[in-house]
mmCIF file of C-alpha atoms in Angstrom:
data_model
loop_
_atom_site.group_PDB
_atom_site.id
_atom_site.type_symbol
_atom_site.label_atom_id
_atom_site.label_comp_id
_atom_site.label_asym_id
_atom_site.label_seq_id
_atom_site.Cartn_x
_atom_site.Cartn_y
_atom_site.Cartn_z
ATOM 1 C CA MET A 153 -15.881 -46.098 37.474
ATOM 2 C CA ARG A 154 -12.856 -44.721 39.367
ATOM 3 C CA PHE A 155 -10.663 -45.439 36.367
ATOM 4 C CA ASN A 156 -13.080 -43.638 34.041
ATOM 5 C CA LEU A 157 -13.372 -40.604 36.321
ATOM 6 C CA ALA A 158 -9.624 -40.428 36.774
ATOM 7 C CA THR A 159 -9.060 -40.682 33.046
ATOM 8 C CA LEU A 160 -11.673 -37.987 32.390
ATOM 9 C CA LYS A 161 -10.031 -35.733 34.966
ATOM 10 C CA VAL A 162 -6.627 -36.139 33.291
ATOM 11 C CA ILE A 163 -8.141 -35.393 29.891
ATOM 12 C CA LEU A 164 -9.883 -32.259 31.183
ATOM 13 C CA ILE A 165 -6.735 -31.016 32.876
ATOM 14 C CA GLY A 166 -4.788 -31.663 29.698
ATOM 15 C CA LEU A 167 -7.302 -29.753 27.596
ATOM 16 C CA LEU A 168 -7.287 -26.883 30.087
ATOM 17 C CA CYS A 169 -3.482 -26.710 29.940
ATOM 18 C CA ILE A 170 -3.576 -26.659 26.143
ATOM 19 C CA PHE A 171 -6.208 -23.898 26.178
ATOM 20 C CA LEU A 172 -4.244 -21.804 28.701
ATOM 21 C CA THR A 173 -1.040 -22.261 26.695
ATOM 22 C CA LEU A 174 -2.740 -21.156 23.472
ATOM 23 C CA PHE A 175 -4.373 -18.235 25.283
ATOM 24 C CA LEU A 176 -1.029 -17.105 26.709
ATOM 25 C CA LEU A 177 0.665 -17.436 23.326
ATOM 26 C CA PHE A 178 -2.110 -15.478 21.623
ATOM 27 C CA GLY A 179 -2.078 -12.817 24.344
ATOM 28 C CA SER A 180 1.687 -12.478 24.149
ATOM 29 C CA TRP A 181 1.516 -12.105 20.369
ATOM 30 C CA VAL A 182 -1.151 -9.376 20.633
ATOM 31 C CA ILE A 183 0.817 -7.456 23.263
ATOM 32 C CA TRP A 184 3.991 -7.768 21.178
ATOM 33 C CA GLU A 185 2.394 -6.628 17.912
ATOM 34 C CA ARG A 186 0.554 -3.677 19.454
ATOM 35 C CA ASN A 187 3.498 -2.369 21.438
ATOM 36 C CA ARG A 188 6.572 -2.945 19.310
ATOM 37 C CA ASP A 189 8.243 -0.141 17.386
ATOM 38 C CA SER A 190 6.342 0.497 14.169
ATOM 39 C CA LEU A 191 9.473 1.242 12.147
ATOM 40 C CA ALA A 192 11.196 -1.945 13.277
ATOM 41 C CA GLY A 193 8.273 -3.896 11.835
ATOM 42 C CA VAL A 194 8.645 -2.467 8.317
ATOM 43 C CA ASP A 195 12.373 -1.718 8.104
ATOM 44 C CA PHE A 196 13.846 -4.602 6.121
ATOM 45 C CA ASP A 197 17.273 -4.685 4.520
ATOM 46 C CA SER A 198 16.935 -5.512 0.838
ATOM 47 C CA GLY A 199 20.502 -6.725 0.404
ATOM 48 C CA GLU A 200 21.849 -6.727 -3.128
ATOM 49 C CA VAL A 201 19.422 -5.443 -5.765
ATOM 50 C CA LYS A 202 19.645 -6.550 -9.399
ATOM 51 C CA LEU A 203 17.573 -5.931 -12.521
ATOM 52 C CA LEU A 204 16.209 -9.390 -13.260
ATOM 53 C CA ASP A 205 13.994 -8.528 -16.214
ATOM 54 C CA ASP A 206 13.192 -5.512 -18.403
ATOM 55 C CA SER A 207 10.668 -6.354 -21.116
ATOM 56 C CA ILE A 208 8.825 -4.221 -23.635
ATOM 57 C CA TYR A 209 5.043 -4.555 -23.351
ATOM 58 C CA LYS A 210 3.464 -4.875 -26.791
ATOM 59 C CA ILE A 211 0.372 -2.845 -26.035
ATOM 60 C CA SER A 212 -1.291 0.243 -27.454
ATOM 61 C CA PHE A 213 -3.927 2.503 -25.935
ATOM 62 C CA GLU A 214 -5.694 4.153 -28.879
ATOM 63 C CA GLU A 215 -6.900 7.100 -26.791
ATOM 64 C CA LEU A 216 -3.372 7.930 -25.584
ATOM 65 C CA PRO A 217 -0.250 9.369 -27.252
ATOM 66 C CA GLU A 218 2.142 6.731 -28.557
ATOM 67 C CA ARG A 219 4.422 5.664 -25.716
ATOM 68 C CA THR A 220 6.680 2.784 -24.693
ATOM 69 C CA TYR A 221 5.430 0.388 -22.034
ATOM 70 C CA ARG A 222 7.738 -1.862 -20.045
ATOM 71 C CA HIS A 223 7.609 -4.425 -17.278
ATOM 72 C CA ILE A 224 10.570 -4.687 -14.916
ATOM 73 C CA THR A 225 11.493 -7.090 -12.127
ATOM 74 C CA LEU A 226 14.107 -6.277 -9.505
ATOM 75 C CA SER A 227 15.505 -9.141 -7.460
ATOM 76 C CA THR A 228 16.612 -8.580 -3.876
ATOM 77 C CA GLU A 229 18.453 -10.794 -1.432
ATOM 78 C CA TYR A 230 16.019 -10.541 1.455
ATOM 79 C CA ILE A 231 12.645 -9.012 0.557
ATOM 80 C CA GLY A 232 11.642 -10.840 -2.600
ATOM 81 C CA ASN A 233 11.202 -9.636 -6.157
ATOM 82 C CA ILE A 234 9.849 -6.175 -6.924
ATOM 83 C CA GLU A 235 7.756 -5.748 -10.071
ATOM 84 C CA ALA A 236 6.654 -2.553 -11.776
ATOM 85 C CA PHE A 237 5.136 -1.300 -15.023
ATOM 86 C CA ILE A 238 6.622 1.743 -16.773
ATOM 87 C CA SER A 239 5.090 4.190 -19.260
ATOM 88 C CA GLU A 240 7.464 6.584 -21.002
ATOM 89 C CA PRO A 241 7.517 8.867 -24.065
ATOM 90 C CA LYS A 242 9.165 7.551 -27.216
ATOM 91 C CA LEU A 243 11.922 10.164 -26.930
ATOM 92 C CA ILE A 244 13.623 10.955 -23.622
ATOM 93 C CA PRO A 245 16.029 13.929 -23.366
ATOM 94 C CA ILE A 246 19.548 13.382 -22.091
ATOM 95 C CA GLN A 247 18.726 15.003 -18.729
ATOM 96 C CA GLY A 248 15.870 12.532 -18.192
ATOM 97 C CA LEU A 249 12.237 13.181 -17.282
ATOM 98 C CA PRO A 250 10.181 13.516 -14.084
ATOM 99 C CA VAL A 251 8.902 10.195 -12.711
ATOM 100 C CA VAL A 252 5.665 9.556 -10.830
ATOM 101 C CA VAL A 253 5.553 6.307 -8.852
ATOM 102 C CA ILE A 254 1.938 5.165 -8.483
ATOM 103 C CA MET A 255 0.864 3.028 -5.521
ATOM 104 C CA GLY A 256 -2.593 1.984 -6.739
ATOM 105 C CA GLY A 257 -5.181 -0.662 -5.945
ATOM 106 C CA LEU A 258 -4.385 -4.204 -4.807
ATOM 107 C CA GLU A 259 -4.644 -5.547 -8.357
ATOM 108 C CA ALA A 260 -2.750 -2.639 -9.931
ATOM 109 C CA ASP A 261 -1.557 -3.441 -13.430
ATOM 110 C CA ILE A 262 -0.697 -1.819 -16.735
ATOM 111 C CA ASP A 263 -4.331 -0.828 -17.397
ATOM 112 C CA ILE A 264 -3.879 2.080 -14.962
ATOM 113 C CA PHE A 265 -1.979 3.837 -17.754
ATOM 114 C CA ARG A 266 -5.233 3.942 -19.736
ATOM 115 C CA GLN A 267 -6.586 6.379 -17.139
ATOM 116 C CA LEU A 268 -3.727 8.856 -17.672
ATOM 117 C CA LEU A 269 -5.266 10.648 -20.636
ATOM 118 C CA ASP A 270 -2.666 13.422 -20.721
ATOM 119 C CA PRO A 271 0.628 11.881 -19.521
ATOM 120 C CA GLY A 272 2.761 14.657 -21.009
ATOM 121 C CA GLU A 273 6.544 14.524 -21.038
ATOM 122 C CA ASN A 274 6.663 12.453 -17.868
ATOM 123 C CA ILE A 275 7.381 8.859 -16.920
ATOM 124 C CA TYR A 276 4.909 6.868 -14.820
ATOM 125 C CA VAL A 277 5.799 3.777 -12.790
ATOM 126 C CA ILE A 278 3.170 1.459 -11.295
ATOM 127 C CA PHE A 279 4.267 -0.515 -8.238
ATOM 128 C CA LYS A 280 2.974 -4.096 -8.371
ATOM 129 C CA TYR A 281 2.185 -5.556 -4.957
ATOM 130 C CA PRO A 282 3.990 -8.735 -3.872
ATOM 131 C CA TYR A 283 0.652 -10.415 -3.162
ATOM 132 C CA THR A 284 -2.417 -10.610 -5.388
ATOM 133 C CA PRO A 285 -5.878 -12.168 -4.753
ATOM 134 C CA GLU A 286 -5.192 -15.006 -7.206
ATOM 135 C CA TYR A 287 -2.695 -16.467 -4.717
ATOM 136 C CA TRP A 288 -5.461 -16.645 -2.095
ATOM 137 C CA HIS A 289 -7.735 -18.634 -4.386
ATOM 138 C CA GLN A 290 -4.919 -21.038 -5.257
ATOM 139 C CA GLY A 291 -3.919 -21.712 -1.633
ATOM 140 C CA THR A 292 -5.553 -22.278 1.744
ATOM 141 C CA PRO A 293 -6.256 -19.626 4.431
ATOM 142 C CA ILE A 294 -4.027 -21.217 7.090
ATOM 143 C CA VAL A 295 -1.067 -20.958 4.681
ATOM 144 C CA GLU A 296 -1.956 -17.745 2.863
ATOM 145 C CA ILE A 297 -2.681 -15.487 5.876
ATOM 146 C CA PRO A 298 0.963 -15.454 7.095
ATOM 147 C CA VAL A 299 2.101 -15.001 3.474
ATOM 148 C CA ILE A 300 -0.190 -11.986 3.045
ATOM 149 C CA ARG A 301 1.085 -10.443 6.262
ATOM 150 C CA LYS A 302 4.719 -10.912 5.306
ATOM 151 C CA ALA A 303 4.141 -9.466 1.842
ATOM 152 C CA MET A 304 2.306 -6.396 3.164
ATOM 153 C CA LEU A 305 5.004 -5.650 5.749
ATOM 154 C CA HIS A 306 7.620 -5.718 2.976
ATOM 155 C CA VAL A 307 5.815 -3.111 0.851
ATOM 156 C CA PRO A 308 7.357 0.061 2.428
ATOM 157 C CA SER A 309 10.914 -1.274 2.050
ATOM 158 C CA GLN A 310 10.199 -2.548 -1.465
ATOM 159 C CA ALA A 311 8.725 0.808 -2.486
ATOM 160 C CA LEU A 312 11.866 2.619 -1.314
ATOM 161 C CA VAL A 313 14.081 0.151 -3.203
ATOM 162 C CA LEU A 314 12.069 0.866 -6.353
ATOM 163 C CA HIS A 315 12.303 4.628 -5.725
ATOM 164 C CA LYS A 316 16.089 4.428 -5.338
ATOM 165 C CA TRP A 317 16.482 2.264 -8.431
ATOM 166 C CA VAL A 318 14.316 4.591 -10.536
ATOM 167 C CA SER A 319 16.191 7.671 -9.279
ATOM 168 C CA ASN A 320 19.482 6.166 -10.475
ATOM 169 C CA GLN A 321 18.296 5.478 -14.031
ATOM 170 C CA THR A 322 19.527 7.683 -16.887
ATOM 171 C CA TRP A 323 15.944 8.273 -18.044
ATOM 172 C CA ALA A 324 14.875 9.777 -14.689
ATOM 173 C CA GLU A 325 15.395 13.274 -13.315
ATOM 174 C CA LYS A 326 16.849 12.282 -9.969
ATOM 175 C CA LYS A 327 15.303 15.216 -8.069
ATOM 176 C CA ARG A 328 11.852 14.767 -9.589
ATOM 177 C CA VAL A 329 10.787 11.243 -8.586
ATOM 178 C CA THR A 330 7.493 11.402 -6.705
ATOM 179 C CA PHE A 331 5.207 9.000 -4.811
ATOM 180 C CA THR A 332 1.446 9.068 -5.282
ATOM 181 C CA GLY A 333 -0.914 6.724 -3.439
ATOM 182 C CA PHE A 334 -4.516 5.911 -4.298
ATOM 183 C CA SER A 335 -6.935 3.793 -2.223
ATOM 184 C CA PHE A 336 -5.121 0.600 -1.131
ATOM 185 C CA GLY A 337 -1.748 2.048 -2.098
ATOM 186 C CA ALA A 338 -2.351 5.281 -0.202
ATOM 187 C CA MET A 339 -2.545 3.315 3.061
ATOM 188 C CA PHE A 340 1.184 2.517 2.730
ATOM 189 C CA LEU A 341 2.447 6.047 2.108
ATOM 190 C CA PRO A 342 2.653 7.125 5.777
ATOM 191 C CA ALA A 343 4.915 4.132 6.531
ATOM 192 C CA ILE A 344 6.956 4.756 3.376
ATOM 193 C CA TYR A 345 7.613 8.408 4.228
ATOM 194 C CA HIS A 346 8.293 7.680 7.900
ATOM 195 C CA LEU A 347 10.738 4.921 6.976
ATOM 196 C CA ALA A 348 12.482 7.108 4.391
ATOM 197 C CA ASP A 349 12.880 9.906 6.934
ATOM 198 C CA ASN A 350 14.348 7.470 9.444
ATOM 199 C CA ARG A 351 16.852 6.294 6.804
ATOM 200 C CA ASN A 352 17.706 9.907 5.872
ATOM 201 C CA GLU A 353 16.338 9.337 2.370
ATOM 202 C CA VAL A 354 14.841 12.511 0.914
ATOM 203 C CA LEU A 355 11.464 12.133 -0.825
ATOM 204 C CA ASN A 356 9.435 14.704 -2.715
ATOM 205 C CA PRO A 357 5.989 15.947 -1.639
ATOM 206 C CA GLY A 358 3.384 13.235 -2.167
ATOM 207 C CA ILE A 359 -0.290 12.549 -2.816
ATOM 208 C CA ILE A 360 -2.486 10.436 -0.535
ATOM 209 C CA ALA A 361 -5.924 9.854 -2.057
ATOM 210 C CA TYR A 362 -8.732 7.850 -0.471
ATOM 211 C CA ALA A 363 -6.872 6.567 2.587
ATOM 212 C CA GLY A 364 -7.835 6.353 6.252
ATOM 213 C CA ALA A 365 -6.027 6.201 9.569
ATOM 214 C CA ASP A 366 -7.235 2.875 11.013
ATOM 215 C CA ILE A 367 -6.940 -0.613 9.569
ATOM 216 C CA SER A 368 -9.589 -1.945 11.982
ATOM 217 C CA ASP A 369 -12.064 0.716 10.858
ATOM 218 C CA LEU A 370 -11.305 -0.072 7.212
ATOM 219 C CA LEU A 371 -11.800 -3.819 7.709
ATOM 220 C CA TYR A 372 -14.956 -3.384 9.784
ATOM 221 C CA THR A 373 -16.483 -1.017 7.229
ATOM 222 C CA ASN A 374 -15.831 -3.439 4.368
ATOM 223 C CA MET A 375 -16.896 -6.705 6.085
ATOM 224 C CA GLU A 376 -20.631 -6.057 5.751
ATOM 225 C CA LYS A 377 -21.493 -9.726 5.243
ATOM 226 C CA ILE A 378 -20.063 -10.721 8.625
ATOM 227 C CA THR A 379 -22.306 -10.145 11.635
ATOM 228 C CA SER A 380 -21.198 -8.782 15.016
ATOM 229 C CA PRO A 381 -19.460 -9.610 17.293
ATOM 230 C CA TRP A 382 -17.332 -11.593 14.814
ATOM 231 C CA ARG A 383 -17.095 -8.556 12.555
ATOM 232 C CA SER A 384 -15.515 -6.406 15.274
ATOM 233 C CA PHE A 385 -13.227 -9.217 16.444
ATOM 234 C CA LEU A 386 -11.970 -10.062 12.937
ATOM 235 C CA ALA A 387 -11.380 -6.377 12.170
ATOM 236 C CA TRP A 388 -9.398 -6.005 15.387
ATOM 237 C CA LEU A 389 -7.456 -9.219 14.674
ATOM 238 C CA GLY A 390 -6.627 -8.093 11.135
ATOM 239 C CA GLU A 391 -5.452 -4.740 12.447
ATOM 240 C CA THR A 392 -3.250 -6.477 15.024
ATOM 241 C CA ALA A 393 -1.565 -8.582 12.329
ATOM 242 C CA LEU A 394 -0.783 -5.450 10.283
ATOM 243 C CA TYR A 395 -0.440 -3.007 13.161
ATOM 244 C CA VAL A 396 3.080 -1.874 12.281
ATOM 245 C CA ILE A 397 1.921 -0.463 8.924
ATOM 246 C CA GLU A 398 -1.239 1.218 10.253
ATOM 247 C CA PRO A 399 -1.249 4.765 8.820
ATOM 248 C CA ALA A 400 -2.058 6.361 12.193
ATOM 249 C CA ARG A 401 1.188 5.001 13.653
ATOM 250 C CA HIS A 402 3.313 6.729 10.983
ATOM 251 C CA SER A 403 1.357 9.806 9.870
ATOM 252 C CA PRO A 404 2.521 12.128 12.706
ATOM 253 C CA TYR A 405 6.136 11.629 11.550
ATOM 254 C CA MET A 406 5.653 12.514 7.887
ATOM 255 C CA ASN A 407 8.022 15.424 7.283
ATOM 256 C CA ASN A 408 6.948 16.722 3.892
ATOM 257 C CA GLU A 409 4.129 18.406 1.978
ATOM 258 C CA PHE A 410 1.085 16.366 0.980
ATOM 259 C CA LEU A 411 -2.092 16.549 -1.043
ATOM 260 C CA LEU A 412 -4.856 14.669 0.779
ATOM 261 C CA ILE A 413 -7.999 13.690 -1.150
ATOM 262 C CA ASN A 414 -11.100 11.911 0.132
ATOM 263 C CA GLY A 415 -14.769 11.518 -0.754
ATOM 264 C CA MET A 416 -17.620 12.677 1.442
ATOM 265 C CA ARG A 417 -19.844 9.823 0.210
ATOM 266 C CA ASP A 418 -17.192 7.110 0.513
ATOM 267 C CA HIS A 419 -18.664 3.934 2.036
ATOM 268 C CA GLN A 420 -15.308 2.106 2.195
ATOM 269 C CA ILE A 421 -13.259 4.700 4.109
ATOM 270 C CA SER A 422 -15.295 6.181 6.953
ATOM 271 C CA ILE A 423 -15.385 9.932 7.577
ATOM 272 C CA HIS A 424 -14.006 9.295 11.069
ATOM 273 C CA SER A 425 -11.010 7.448 9.617
ATOM 274 C CA TRP A 426 -9.991 9.941 6.934
ATOM 275 C CA LYS A 427 -10.546 12.938 9.201
ATOM 276 C CA LYS A 428 -8.298 11.318 11.797
ATOM 277 C CA LEU A 429 -5.624 10.797 9.131
ATOM 278 C CA HIS A 430 -5.854 14.406 7.935
ATOM 279 C CA GLU A 431 -5.535 15.744 11.469
ATOM 280 C CA SER A 432 -2.520 13.564 12.287
ATOM 281 C CA ILE A 433 -0.418 14.573 9.265
ATOM 282 C CA PRO A 434 1.665 17.698 10.012
ATOM 283 C CA LYS A 435 1.505 20.815 7.845
ATOM 284 C CA PRO A 436 2.053 21.807 5.071
ATOM 285 C CA LYS A 437 -0.858 19.922 3.533
ATOM 286 C CA THR A 438 -3.591 20.567 1.007
ATOM 287 C CA ILE A 439 -6.926 18.899 1.751
ATOM 288 C CA ILE A 440 -9.544 18.337 -0.932
ATOM 289 C CA ILE A 441 -12.881 16.715 -0.039
ATOM 290 C CA LEU A 442 -14.945 15.636 -3.042
ATOM 291 C CA ASP A 443 -18.697 15.082 -3.045
ATOM 292 C CA GLU A 444 -18.025 11.561 -4.330
ATOM 293 C CA GLY A 445 -17.942 7.931 -3.277
ATOM 294 C CA HIS A 446 -14.887 5.669 -3.274
ATOM 295 C CA MET A 447 -12.717 5.650 -6.387
ATOM 296 C CA HIS A 448 -13.008 2.659 -8.723
ATOM 297 C CA PRO A 449 -12.036 1.783 -12.338
ATOM 298 C CA ARG A 450 -15.770 1.604 -13.101
ATOM 299 C CA LYS A 451 -16.008 5.330 -12.287
ATOM 300 C CA PRO A 452 -14.069 6.889 -15.193
ATOM 301 C CA GLU A 453 -15.339 10.422 -14.539
ATOM 302 C CA LEU A 454 -14.136 10.348 -10.930
ATOM 303 C CA THR A 455 -10.819 8.828 -11.992
ATOM 304 C CA GLU A 456 -10.331 11.558 -14.588
ATOM 305 C CA LYS A 457 -11.096 14.190 -11.952
ATOM 306 C CA LEU A 458 -8.560 12.684 -9.530
ATOM 307 C CA VAL A 459 -5.882 12.509 -12.228
ATOM 308 C CA LYS A 460 -6.396 16.176 -13.179
ATOM 309 C CA ILE A 461 -6.325 17.319 -9.534
ATOM 310 C CA SER A 462 -3.157 15.314 -8.896
ATOM 311 C CA GLN A 463 -1.361 16.461 -12.037
ATOM 312 C CA LYS A 464 -2.221 20.109 -11.361
ATOM 313 C CA TRP A 465 -0.891 19.889 -7.788
ATOM 314 C CA LEU A 466 2.327 18.177 -8.908
ATOM 315 C CA PHE A 467 2.833 20.658 -11.760
ATOM 316 C CA GLU A 468 2.409 23.644 -9.440
ATOM 317 C CA ARG A 469 5.249 22.267 -7.319
ATOM 318 C CA GLY A 470 7.519 21.651 -10.283
ATOM 319 C CA LEU A 471 7.424 17.891 -9.882
ATOM 320 C CA ILE A 472 6.130 17.071 -13.367
ATOM 321 C CA ASN A 473 6.260 18.724 -16.803
#
């Protein structure tokens, strides 16, 4: 009996030590993530950048003017490959054309061009995120979660590499390359502009449509199938993992002019979250609140409205033709 009790005591002490060690490690990680400099967490050196691939996309949108569609891949030394889709007129003048870089939804692809019914004499570039949902289905959560985090933290630096590369192309008007962010992509724009300002890189005024200030609020709002208290804990945990790119941590340092668009009936971005974002971004800013829900490809009328509002705002500022 003494042997059994002694053994049990050793086992319990061992388990307690393991638990305390894990608790201390977890606590240290949380404190580190929530207190470290937000810029340091997204400022990655790209190293050498090369054009790895530039392919013509054999595609035609019957409802649109005839244009050339391309897919490019930039390779970098340290932050992975950067992919983008490009839509351009058949003829480009020697001085180049204005370029609009679109940060869209998580699964952004070439079909976004279908929604630009009147592209005009402008070039549009769609940033393709370094992580897509198909990777999640092919892998396992314990492996994919760190991969997702790493990919998301690289987005601001990758976006600035793409912006610089585009600005140096002969087909682009160097002073008229503009960022626009919609939904998922809009959440990255505060970090992108803050990082650019810190690097002394000059960006044009930008558009932030359907974004909010808090990652935890966004996750909590969209995890309806998970019951509390797990819902609150998982939202908080997700926010902690991505805390350095949280819009609220960068928005006060955005030194530029912005168009901010949100929907009053949006059930994915709470009113509290987008109001907080609007208040934290310094002037000058134009705020448009639509009597609409969240934007989605299955809402063509809302998409058309957003495109027209965005193009009008950019045109008034001389950023597009």
